[in-house]
mmCIF file of C-alpha atoms in Angstrom:
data_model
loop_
_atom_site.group_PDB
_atom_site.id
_atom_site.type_symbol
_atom_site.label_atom_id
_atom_site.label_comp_id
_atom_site.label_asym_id
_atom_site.label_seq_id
_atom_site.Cartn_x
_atom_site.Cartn_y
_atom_site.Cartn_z
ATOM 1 C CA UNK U 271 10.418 -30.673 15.946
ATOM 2 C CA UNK U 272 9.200 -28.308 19.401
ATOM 3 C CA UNK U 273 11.088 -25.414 17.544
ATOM 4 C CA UNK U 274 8.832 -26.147 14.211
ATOM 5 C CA UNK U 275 5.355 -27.127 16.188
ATOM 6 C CA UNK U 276 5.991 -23.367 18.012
ATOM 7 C CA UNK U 277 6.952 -21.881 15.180
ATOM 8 C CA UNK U 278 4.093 -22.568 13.067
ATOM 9 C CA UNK U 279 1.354 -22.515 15.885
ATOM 10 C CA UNK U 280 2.560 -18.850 16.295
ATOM 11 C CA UNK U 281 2.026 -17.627 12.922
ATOM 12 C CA UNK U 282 -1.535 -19.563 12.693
ATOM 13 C CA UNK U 283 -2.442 -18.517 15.871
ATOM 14 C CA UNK U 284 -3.473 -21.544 17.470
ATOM 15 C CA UNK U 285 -1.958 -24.206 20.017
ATOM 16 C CA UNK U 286 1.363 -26.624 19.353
ATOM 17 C CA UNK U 287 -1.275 -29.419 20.584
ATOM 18 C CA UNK U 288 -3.465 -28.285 17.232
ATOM 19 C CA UNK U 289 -0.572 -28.029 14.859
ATOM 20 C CA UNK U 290 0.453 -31.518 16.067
ATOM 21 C CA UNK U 291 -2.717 -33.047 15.307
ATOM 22 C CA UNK U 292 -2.504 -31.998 12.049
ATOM 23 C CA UNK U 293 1.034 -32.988 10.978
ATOM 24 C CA UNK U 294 0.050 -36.231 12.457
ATOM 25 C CA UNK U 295 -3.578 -36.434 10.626
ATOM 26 C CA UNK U 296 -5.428 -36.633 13.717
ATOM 27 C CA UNK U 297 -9.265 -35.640 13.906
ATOM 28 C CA UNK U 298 -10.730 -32.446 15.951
ATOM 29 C CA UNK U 299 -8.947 -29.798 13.552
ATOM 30 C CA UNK U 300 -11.153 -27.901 11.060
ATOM 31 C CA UNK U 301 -10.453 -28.017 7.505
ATOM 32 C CA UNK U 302 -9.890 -24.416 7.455
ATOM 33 C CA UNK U 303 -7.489 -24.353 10.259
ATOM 34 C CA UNK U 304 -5.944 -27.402 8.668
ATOM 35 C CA UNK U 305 -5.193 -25.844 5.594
ATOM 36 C CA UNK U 306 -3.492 -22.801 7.190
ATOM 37 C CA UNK U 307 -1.229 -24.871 9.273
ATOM 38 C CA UNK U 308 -0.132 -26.644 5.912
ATOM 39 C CA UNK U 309 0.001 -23.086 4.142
ATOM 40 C CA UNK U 310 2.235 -22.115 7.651
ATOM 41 C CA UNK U 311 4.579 -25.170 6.814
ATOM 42 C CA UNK U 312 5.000 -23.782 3.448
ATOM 43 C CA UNK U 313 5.329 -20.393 3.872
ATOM 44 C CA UNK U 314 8.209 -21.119 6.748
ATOM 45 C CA UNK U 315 9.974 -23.249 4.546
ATOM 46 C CA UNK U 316 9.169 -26.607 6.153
ATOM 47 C CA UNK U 317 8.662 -29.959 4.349
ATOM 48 C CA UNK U 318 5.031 -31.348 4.634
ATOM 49 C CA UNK U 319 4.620 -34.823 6.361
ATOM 50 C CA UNK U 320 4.995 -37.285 3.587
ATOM 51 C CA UNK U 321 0.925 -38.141 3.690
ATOM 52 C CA UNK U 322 0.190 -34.534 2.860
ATOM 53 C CA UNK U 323 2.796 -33.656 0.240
ATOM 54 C CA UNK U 324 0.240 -34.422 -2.083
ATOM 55 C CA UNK U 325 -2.242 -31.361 -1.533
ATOM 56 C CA UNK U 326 -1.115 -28.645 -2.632
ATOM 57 C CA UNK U 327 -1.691 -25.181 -1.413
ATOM 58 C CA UNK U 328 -3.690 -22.891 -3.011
ATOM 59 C CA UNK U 329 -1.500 -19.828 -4.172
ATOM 60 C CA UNK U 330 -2.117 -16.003 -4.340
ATOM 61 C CA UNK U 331 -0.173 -13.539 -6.217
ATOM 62 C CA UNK U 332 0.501 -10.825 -4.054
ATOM 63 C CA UNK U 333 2.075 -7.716 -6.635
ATOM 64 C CA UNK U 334 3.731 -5.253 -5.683
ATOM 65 C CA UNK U 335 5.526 -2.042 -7.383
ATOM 66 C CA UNK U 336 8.308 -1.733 -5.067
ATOM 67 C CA UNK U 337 9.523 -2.729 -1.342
ATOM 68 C CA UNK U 338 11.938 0.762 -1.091
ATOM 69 C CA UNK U 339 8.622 2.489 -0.084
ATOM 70 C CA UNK U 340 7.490 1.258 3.335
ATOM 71 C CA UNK U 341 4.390 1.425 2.795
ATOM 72 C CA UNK U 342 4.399 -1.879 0.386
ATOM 73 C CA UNK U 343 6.014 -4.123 2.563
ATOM 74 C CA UNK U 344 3.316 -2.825 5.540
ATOM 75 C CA UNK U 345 0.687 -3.799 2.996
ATOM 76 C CA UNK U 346 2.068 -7.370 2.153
ATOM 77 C CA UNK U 347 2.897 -8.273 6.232
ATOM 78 C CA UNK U 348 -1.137 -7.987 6.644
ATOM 79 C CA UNK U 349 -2.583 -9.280 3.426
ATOM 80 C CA UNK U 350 0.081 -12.657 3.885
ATOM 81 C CA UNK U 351 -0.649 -12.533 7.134
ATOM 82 C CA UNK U 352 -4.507 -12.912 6.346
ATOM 83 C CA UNK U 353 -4.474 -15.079 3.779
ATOM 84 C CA UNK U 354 -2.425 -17.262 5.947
ATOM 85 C CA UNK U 355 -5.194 -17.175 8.339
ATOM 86 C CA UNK U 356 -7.627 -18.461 5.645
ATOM 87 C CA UNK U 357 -5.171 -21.209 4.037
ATOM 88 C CA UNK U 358 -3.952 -19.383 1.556
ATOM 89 C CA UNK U 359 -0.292 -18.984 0.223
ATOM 90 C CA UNK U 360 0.244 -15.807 -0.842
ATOM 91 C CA UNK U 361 3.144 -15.117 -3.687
ATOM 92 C CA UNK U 362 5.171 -11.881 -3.575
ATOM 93 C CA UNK U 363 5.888 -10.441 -7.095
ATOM 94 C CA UNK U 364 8.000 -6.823 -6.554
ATOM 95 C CA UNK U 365 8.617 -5.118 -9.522
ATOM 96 C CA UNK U 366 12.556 -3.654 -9.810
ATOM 97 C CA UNK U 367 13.735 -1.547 -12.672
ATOM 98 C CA UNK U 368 14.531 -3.253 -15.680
ATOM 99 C CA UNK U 369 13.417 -6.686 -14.227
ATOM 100 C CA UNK U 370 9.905 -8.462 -14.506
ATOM 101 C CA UNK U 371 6.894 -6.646 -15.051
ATOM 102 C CA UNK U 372 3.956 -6.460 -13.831
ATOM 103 C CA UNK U 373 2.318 -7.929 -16.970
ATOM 104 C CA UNK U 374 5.305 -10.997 -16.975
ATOM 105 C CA UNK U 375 4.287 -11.290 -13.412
ATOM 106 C CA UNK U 376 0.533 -11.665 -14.007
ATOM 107 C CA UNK U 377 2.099 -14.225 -17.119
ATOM 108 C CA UNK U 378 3.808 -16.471 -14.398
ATOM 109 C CA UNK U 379 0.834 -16.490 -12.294
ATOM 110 C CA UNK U 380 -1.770 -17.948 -14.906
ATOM 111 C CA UNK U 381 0.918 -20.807 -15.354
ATOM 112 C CA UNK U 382 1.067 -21.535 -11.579
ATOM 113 C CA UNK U 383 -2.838 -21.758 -12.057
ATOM 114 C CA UNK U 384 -3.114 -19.155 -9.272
ATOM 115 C CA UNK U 385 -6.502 -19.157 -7.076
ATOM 116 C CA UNK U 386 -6.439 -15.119 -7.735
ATOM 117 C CA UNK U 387 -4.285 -11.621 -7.191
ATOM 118 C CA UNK U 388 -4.588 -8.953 -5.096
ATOM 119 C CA UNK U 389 -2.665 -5.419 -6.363
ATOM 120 C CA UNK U 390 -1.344 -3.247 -3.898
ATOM 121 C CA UNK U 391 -0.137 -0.384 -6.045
ATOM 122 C CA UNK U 392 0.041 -0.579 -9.436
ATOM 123 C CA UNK U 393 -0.473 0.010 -13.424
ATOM 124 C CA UNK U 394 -4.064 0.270 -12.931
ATOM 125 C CA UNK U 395 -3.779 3.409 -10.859
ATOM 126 C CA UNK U 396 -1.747 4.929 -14.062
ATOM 127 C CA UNK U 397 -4.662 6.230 -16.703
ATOM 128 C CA UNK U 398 -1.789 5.813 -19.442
ATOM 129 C CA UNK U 399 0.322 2.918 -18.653
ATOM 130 C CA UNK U 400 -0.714 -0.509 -20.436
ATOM 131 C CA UNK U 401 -3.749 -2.572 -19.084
ATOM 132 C CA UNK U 402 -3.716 -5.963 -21.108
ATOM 133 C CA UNK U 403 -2.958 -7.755 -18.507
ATOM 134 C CA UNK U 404 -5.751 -7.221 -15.958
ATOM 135 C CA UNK U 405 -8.266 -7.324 -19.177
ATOM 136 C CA UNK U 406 -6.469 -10.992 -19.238
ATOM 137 C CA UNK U 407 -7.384 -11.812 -15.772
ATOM 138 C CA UNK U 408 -10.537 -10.752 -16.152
ATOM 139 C CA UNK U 409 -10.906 -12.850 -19.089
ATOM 140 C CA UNK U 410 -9.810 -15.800 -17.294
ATOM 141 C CA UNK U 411 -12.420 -14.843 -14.242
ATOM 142 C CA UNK U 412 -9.344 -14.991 -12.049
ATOM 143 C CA UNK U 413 -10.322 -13.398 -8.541
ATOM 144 C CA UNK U 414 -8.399 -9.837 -8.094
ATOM 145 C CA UNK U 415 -8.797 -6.998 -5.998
ATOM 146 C CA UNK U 416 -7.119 -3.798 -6.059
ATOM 147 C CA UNK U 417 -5.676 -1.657 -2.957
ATOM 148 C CA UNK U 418 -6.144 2.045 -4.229
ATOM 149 C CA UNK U 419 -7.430 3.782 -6.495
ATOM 150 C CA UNK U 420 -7.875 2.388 -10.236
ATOM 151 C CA UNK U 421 -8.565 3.867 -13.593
ATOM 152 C CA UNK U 422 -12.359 3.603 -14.750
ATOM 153 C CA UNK U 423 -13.965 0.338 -16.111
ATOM 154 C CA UNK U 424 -11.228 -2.206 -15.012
ATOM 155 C CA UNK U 425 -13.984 -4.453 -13.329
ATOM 156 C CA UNK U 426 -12.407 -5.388 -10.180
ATOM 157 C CA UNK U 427 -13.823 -4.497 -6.474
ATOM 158 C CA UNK U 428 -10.709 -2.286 -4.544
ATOM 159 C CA UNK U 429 -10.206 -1.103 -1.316
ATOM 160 C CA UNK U 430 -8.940 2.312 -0.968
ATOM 161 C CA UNK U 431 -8.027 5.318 1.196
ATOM 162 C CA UNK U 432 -10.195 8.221 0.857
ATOM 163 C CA UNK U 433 -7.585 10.705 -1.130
ATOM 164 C CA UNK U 434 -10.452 13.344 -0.929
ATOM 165 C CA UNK U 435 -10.369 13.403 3.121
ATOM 166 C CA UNK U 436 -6.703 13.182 3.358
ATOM 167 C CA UNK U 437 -5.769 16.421 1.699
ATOM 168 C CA UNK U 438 -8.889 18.212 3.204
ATOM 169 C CA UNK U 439 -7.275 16.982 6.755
ATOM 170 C CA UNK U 440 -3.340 18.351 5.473
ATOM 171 C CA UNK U 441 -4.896 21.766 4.004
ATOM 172 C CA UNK U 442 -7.112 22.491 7.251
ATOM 173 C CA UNK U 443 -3.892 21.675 9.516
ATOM 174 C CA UNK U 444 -1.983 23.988 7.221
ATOM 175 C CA UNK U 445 -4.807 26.329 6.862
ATOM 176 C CA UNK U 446 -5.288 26.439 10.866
ATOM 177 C CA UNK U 447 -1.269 27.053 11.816
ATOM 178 C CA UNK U 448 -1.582 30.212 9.546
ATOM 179 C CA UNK U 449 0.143 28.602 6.317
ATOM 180 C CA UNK U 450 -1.696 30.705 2.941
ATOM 181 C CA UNK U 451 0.896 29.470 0.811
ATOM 182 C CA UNK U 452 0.100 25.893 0.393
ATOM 183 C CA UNK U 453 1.309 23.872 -2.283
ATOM 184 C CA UNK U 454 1.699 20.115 -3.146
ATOM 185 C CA UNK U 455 4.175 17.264 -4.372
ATOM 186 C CA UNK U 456 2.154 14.635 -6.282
ATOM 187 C CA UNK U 457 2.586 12.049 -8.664
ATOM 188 C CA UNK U 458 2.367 11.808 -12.694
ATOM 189 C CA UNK U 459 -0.867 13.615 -14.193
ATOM 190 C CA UNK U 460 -1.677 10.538 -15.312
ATOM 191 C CA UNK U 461 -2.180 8.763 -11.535
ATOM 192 C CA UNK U 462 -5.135 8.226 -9.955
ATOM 193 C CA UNK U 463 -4.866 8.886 -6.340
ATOM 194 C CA UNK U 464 -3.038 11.983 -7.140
ATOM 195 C CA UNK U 465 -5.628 13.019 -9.992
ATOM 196 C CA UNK U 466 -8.293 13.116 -6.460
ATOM 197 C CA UNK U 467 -5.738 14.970 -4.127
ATOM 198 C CA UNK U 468 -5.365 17.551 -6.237
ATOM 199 C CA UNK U 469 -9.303 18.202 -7.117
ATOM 200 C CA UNK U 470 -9.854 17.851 -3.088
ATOM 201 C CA UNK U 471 -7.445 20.608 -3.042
ATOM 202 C CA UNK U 472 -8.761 22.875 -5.221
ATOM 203 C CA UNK U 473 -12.511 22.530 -4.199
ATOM 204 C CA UNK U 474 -10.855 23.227 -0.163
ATOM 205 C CA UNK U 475 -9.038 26.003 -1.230
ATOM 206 C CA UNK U 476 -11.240 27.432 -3.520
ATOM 207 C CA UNK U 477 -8.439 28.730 -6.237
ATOM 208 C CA UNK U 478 -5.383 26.875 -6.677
ATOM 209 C CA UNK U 479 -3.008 28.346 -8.659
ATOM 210 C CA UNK U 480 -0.596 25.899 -11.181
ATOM 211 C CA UNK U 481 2.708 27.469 -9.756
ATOM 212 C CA UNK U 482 1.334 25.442 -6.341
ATOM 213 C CA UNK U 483 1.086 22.260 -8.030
ATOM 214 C CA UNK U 484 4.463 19.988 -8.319
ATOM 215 C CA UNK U 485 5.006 16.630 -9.763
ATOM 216 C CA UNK U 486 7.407 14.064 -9.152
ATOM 217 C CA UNK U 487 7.593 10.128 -9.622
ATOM 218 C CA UNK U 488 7.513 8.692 -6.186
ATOM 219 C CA UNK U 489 10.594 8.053 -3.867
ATOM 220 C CA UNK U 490 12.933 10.769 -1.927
ATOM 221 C CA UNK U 491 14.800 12.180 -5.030
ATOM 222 C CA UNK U 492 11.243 13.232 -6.564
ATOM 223 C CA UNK U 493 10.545 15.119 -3.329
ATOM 224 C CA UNK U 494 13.205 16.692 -3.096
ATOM 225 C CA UNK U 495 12.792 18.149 -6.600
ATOM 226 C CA UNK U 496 9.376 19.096 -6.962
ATOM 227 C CA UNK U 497 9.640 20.881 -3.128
ATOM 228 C CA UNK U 498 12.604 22.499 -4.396
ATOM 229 C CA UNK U 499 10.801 24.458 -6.693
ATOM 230 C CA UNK U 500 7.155 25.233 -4.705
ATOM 231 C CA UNK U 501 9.773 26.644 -2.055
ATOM 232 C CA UNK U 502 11.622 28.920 -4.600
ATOM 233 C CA UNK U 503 7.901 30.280 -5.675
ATOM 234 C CA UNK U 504 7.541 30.820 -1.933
ATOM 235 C CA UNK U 505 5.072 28.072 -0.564
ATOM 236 C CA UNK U 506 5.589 27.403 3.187
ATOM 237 C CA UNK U 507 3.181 24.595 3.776
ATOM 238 C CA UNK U 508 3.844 21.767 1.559
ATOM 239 C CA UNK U 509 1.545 18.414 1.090
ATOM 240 C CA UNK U 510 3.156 15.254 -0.570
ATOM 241 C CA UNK U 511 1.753 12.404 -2.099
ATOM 242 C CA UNK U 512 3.636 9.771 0.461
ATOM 243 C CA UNK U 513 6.097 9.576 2.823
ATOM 244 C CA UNK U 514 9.004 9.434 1.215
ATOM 245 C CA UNK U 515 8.102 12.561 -1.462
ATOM 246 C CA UNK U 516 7.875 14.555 2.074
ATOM 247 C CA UNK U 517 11.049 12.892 3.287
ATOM 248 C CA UNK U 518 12.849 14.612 0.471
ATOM 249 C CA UNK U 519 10.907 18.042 0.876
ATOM 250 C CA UNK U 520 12.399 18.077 4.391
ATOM 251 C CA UNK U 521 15.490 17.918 2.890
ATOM 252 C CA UNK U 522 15.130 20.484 -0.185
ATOM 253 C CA UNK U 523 14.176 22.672 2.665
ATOM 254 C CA UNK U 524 17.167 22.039 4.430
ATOM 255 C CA UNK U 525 19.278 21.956 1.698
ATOM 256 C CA UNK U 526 18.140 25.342 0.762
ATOM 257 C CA UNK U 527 18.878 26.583 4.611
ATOM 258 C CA UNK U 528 15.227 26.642 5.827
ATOM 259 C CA UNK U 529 14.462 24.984 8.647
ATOM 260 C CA UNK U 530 11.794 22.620 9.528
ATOM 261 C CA UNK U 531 9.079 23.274 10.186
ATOM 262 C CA UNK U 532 10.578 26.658 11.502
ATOM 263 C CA UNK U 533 10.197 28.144 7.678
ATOM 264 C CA UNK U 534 8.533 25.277 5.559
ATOM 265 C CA UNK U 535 6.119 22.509 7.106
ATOM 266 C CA UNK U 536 5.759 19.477 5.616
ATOM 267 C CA UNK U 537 2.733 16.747 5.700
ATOM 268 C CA UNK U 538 3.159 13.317 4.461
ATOM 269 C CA UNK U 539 0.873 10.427 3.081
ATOM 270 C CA UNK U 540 0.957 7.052 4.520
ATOM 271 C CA UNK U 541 2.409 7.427 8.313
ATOM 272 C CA UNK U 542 4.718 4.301 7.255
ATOM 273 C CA UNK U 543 7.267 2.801 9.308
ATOM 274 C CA UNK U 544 9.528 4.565 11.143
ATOM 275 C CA UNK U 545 7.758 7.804 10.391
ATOM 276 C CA UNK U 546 8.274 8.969 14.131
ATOM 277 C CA UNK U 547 11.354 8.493 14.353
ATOM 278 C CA UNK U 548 12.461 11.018 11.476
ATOM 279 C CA UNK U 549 13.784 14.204 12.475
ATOM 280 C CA UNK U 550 12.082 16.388 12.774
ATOM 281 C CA UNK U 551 8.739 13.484 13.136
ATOM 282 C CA UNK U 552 7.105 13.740 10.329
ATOM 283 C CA UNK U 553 3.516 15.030 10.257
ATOM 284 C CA UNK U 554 1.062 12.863 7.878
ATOM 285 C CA UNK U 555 -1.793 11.479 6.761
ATOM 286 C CA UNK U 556 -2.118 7.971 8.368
ATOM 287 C CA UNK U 557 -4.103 5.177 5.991
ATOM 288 C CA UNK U 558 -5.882 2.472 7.696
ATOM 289 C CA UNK U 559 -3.380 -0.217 6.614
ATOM 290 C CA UNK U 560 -4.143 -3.323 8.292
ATOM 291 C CA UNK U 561 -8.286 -2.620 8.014
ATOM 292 C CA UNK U 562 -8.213 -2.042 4.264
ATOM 293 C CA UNK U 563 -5.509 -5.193 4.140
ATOM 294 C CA UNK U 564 -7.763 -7.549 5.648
ATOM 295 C CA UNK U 565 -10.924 -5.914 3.863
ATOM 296 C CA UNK U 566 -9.041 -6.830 0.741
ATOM 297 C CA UNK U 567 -8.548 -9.994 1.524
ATOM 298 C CA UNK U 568 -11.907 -10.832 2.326
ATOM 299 C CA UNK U 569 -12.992 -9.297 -0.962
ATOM 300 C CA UNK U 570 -10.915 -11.910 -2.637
ATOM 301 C CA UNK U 571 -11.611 -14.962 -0.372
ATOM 302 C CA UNK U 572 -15.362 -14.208 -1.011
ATOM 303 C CA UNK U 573 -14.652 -14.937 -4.967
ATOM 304 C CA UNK U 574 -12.571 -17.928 -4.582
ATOM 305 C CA UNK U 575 -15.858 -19.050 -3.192
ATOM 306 C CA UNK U 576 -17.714 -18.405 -5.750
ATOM 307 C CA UNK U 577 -19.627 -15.622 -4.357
ATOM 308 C CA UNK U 578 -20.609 -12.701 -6.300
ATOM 309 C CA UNK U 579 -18.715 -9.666 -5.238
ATOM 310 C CA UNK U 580 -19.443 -6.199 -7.078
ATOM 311 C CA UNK U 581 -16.726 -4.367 -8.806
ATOM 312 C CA UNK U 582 -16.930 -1.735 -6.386
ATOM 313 C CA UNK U 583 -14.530 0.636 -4.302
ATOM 314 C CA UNK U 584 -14.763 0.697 -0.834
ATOM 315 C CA UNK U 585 -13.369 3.737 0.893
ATOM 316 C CA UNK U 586 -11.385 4.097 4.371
ATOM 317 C CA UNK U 587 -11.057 6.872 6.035
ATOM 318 C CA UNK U 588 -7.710 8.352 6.939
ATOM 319 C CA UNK U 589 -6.208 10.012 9.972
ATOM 320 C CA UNK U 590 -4.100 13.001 10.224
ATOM 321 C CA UNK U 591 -1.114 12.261 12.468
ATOM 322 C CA UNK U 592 0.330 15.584 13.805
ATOM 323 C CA UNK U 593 4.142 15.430 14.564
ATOM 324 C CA UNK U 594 6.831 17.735 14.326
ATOM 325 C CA UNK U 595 7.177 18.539 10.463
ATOM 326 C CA UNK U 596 4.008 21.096 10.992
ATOM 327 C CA UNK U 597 3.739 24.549 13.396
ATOM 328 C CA UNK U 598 2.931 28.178 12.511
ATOM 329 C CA UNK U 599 3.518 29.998 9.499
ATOM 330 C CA UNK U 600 6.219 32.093 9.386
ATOM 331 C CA UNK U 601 5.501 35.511 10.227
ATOM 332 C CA UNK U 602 7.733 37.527 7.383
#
């Protein structure tokens, strides 16, 4: 009983004396704080007294398109963590190849009579990938937000990091360690966020030839490919679309016998976990994960409220994170 009273005062963030008066139905707790103690009990797998089994806990779907890139899981620790805070239960969905989708996921959700969803990475960021499903939420006035950039006319607010500012940050640090062959590794034509890094690069750089431009789908293998060939047409600076597309330049360099960032330098996107500790550290582009977490979650606690929230995107601004994946251009 002490071990489950600390346990879930620690994840609410309030005293064992509070999360005893609840379990025990005493007075002096606010409803709010009530209802994330219960959420707490259900999210750490404890059974509710017996008098409170009946209320339920409201339930958010939480979807995500993969846990292998850090980045996702960084995203779901905050917006859980928030919508703990607020009573909420949140409910991970993670895509894996050949298993649900995200449209079966959205599918199970409606049954489970969800309160709403929040997307952190997604269809809607792909301009050719099916949509039905959020047309279906929207239908059903189900409260979503999106983390990222979207295609046009979904109808949903979002929260995203300014793609714009982040390559203008990369290309200056390039620019400024005497890199004038920069290219990039970005994701399918059809993808949003990638879709604004490359038009921030081209109005920074003025002319951006297509031999500078590389895509890949997103995850070490499709770095490693796409650097591979921007480092046989003899770019020396290369910016990725996330950390784990610069991950796998680092080692097409390598693998090619060029050191880093000796020869090539390498900026990432995201400044996920463990990101310092590469070797060498990788330089990158950090995003503001826990502000634009809780911002989402905000967005969608307004509309379970029944408040009127504007199908807008809000915009954080990144920081560049210089490690030791970046220094001068080579001289020959």
């Amino acid at each position: 009983m002490t071990r489950r009273l600390a346990e879930v005062a620690k994840k609410v963030g309030v005293s064992e004396a509070t999360v005893s008066r609840v379990l025990n139905g005493k007075p002096g707790v606010s409803d709010a704080t009530r209802q994330a103690v219960l959420t707490a009990l259900d999210v750490l797998g404890y059974e509710r007294p017996t008098q409170l089994r009946g209320e339920r806990a409201r339930l958010v779907g939480l979807v995500l398109p993969e846990l292998q890139n850090p980045i996702f899981p960084a995203f779901a620790e905050v917006i859980g963590g928030a919508l703990a805070q607020l009573g909420l239960t949140p409910v991970l969905c993670t895509q894996t190849k050949g298993g649900v989708s995200e449209a079966d996921y959205v599918e199970l959700l409606l049954q489970q009579q969800v309160s709403g969803v929040v997307f952190a990475g997604g269809l809607y960021a792909q301009a050719d990938a099916p949509h039905g499903h959020y047309r279906l939420l929207a239908e059903r006035n189900i409260p979503v937000v999106l983390v990222n950039a979207a295609i046009d006319d979904l109808g949903f607010p979002a929260v995203s990091c300014d793609d714009a500012v982040a390559v203008e940050q990369a290309w200056r640090h390039l620019a400024s360690l005497g890199h004038e062959r920069i290219g990039l590794v970005l994701g399918p034509r059809d993808h949003v966020p990638s879709a604004r890094k490359l038009a921030a690069a081209r109005a920074v750089a003025g002319d951006l030839p297509e031999e500078s431009v590389a895509r890949a789908m997103f995850s070490l293998e499709g770095g490693h490919a796409a650097a591979s060939r921007l480092i046989d047409r003899g770019i020396t600076g290369i910016i990725c679309a996330s950390d784990p597309l610069a991950l796998g330049a680092v080692r097409a360099a390598r693998r090619k016998g060029y050191a880093v960032p000796d020869r090539i330098s390498v900026v990432g996107y995201d400044d996920s976990a463990f990101m310092n500790c590469t070797e060498p550290p990788l330089t990158t582009v950090r995003q503001p994960i826990e502000a634009m977490g809780r911002a989402a979650v905000e967005l969608l606690h307004a509309q379970i409220g029944g408040s009127a929230v504007p199908a807008e995107e809000l915009l954080f601004e990144p920081e560049l994170v210089v490690r030791g994946s970046t220094a001068q251009a080579p001289r020959d």
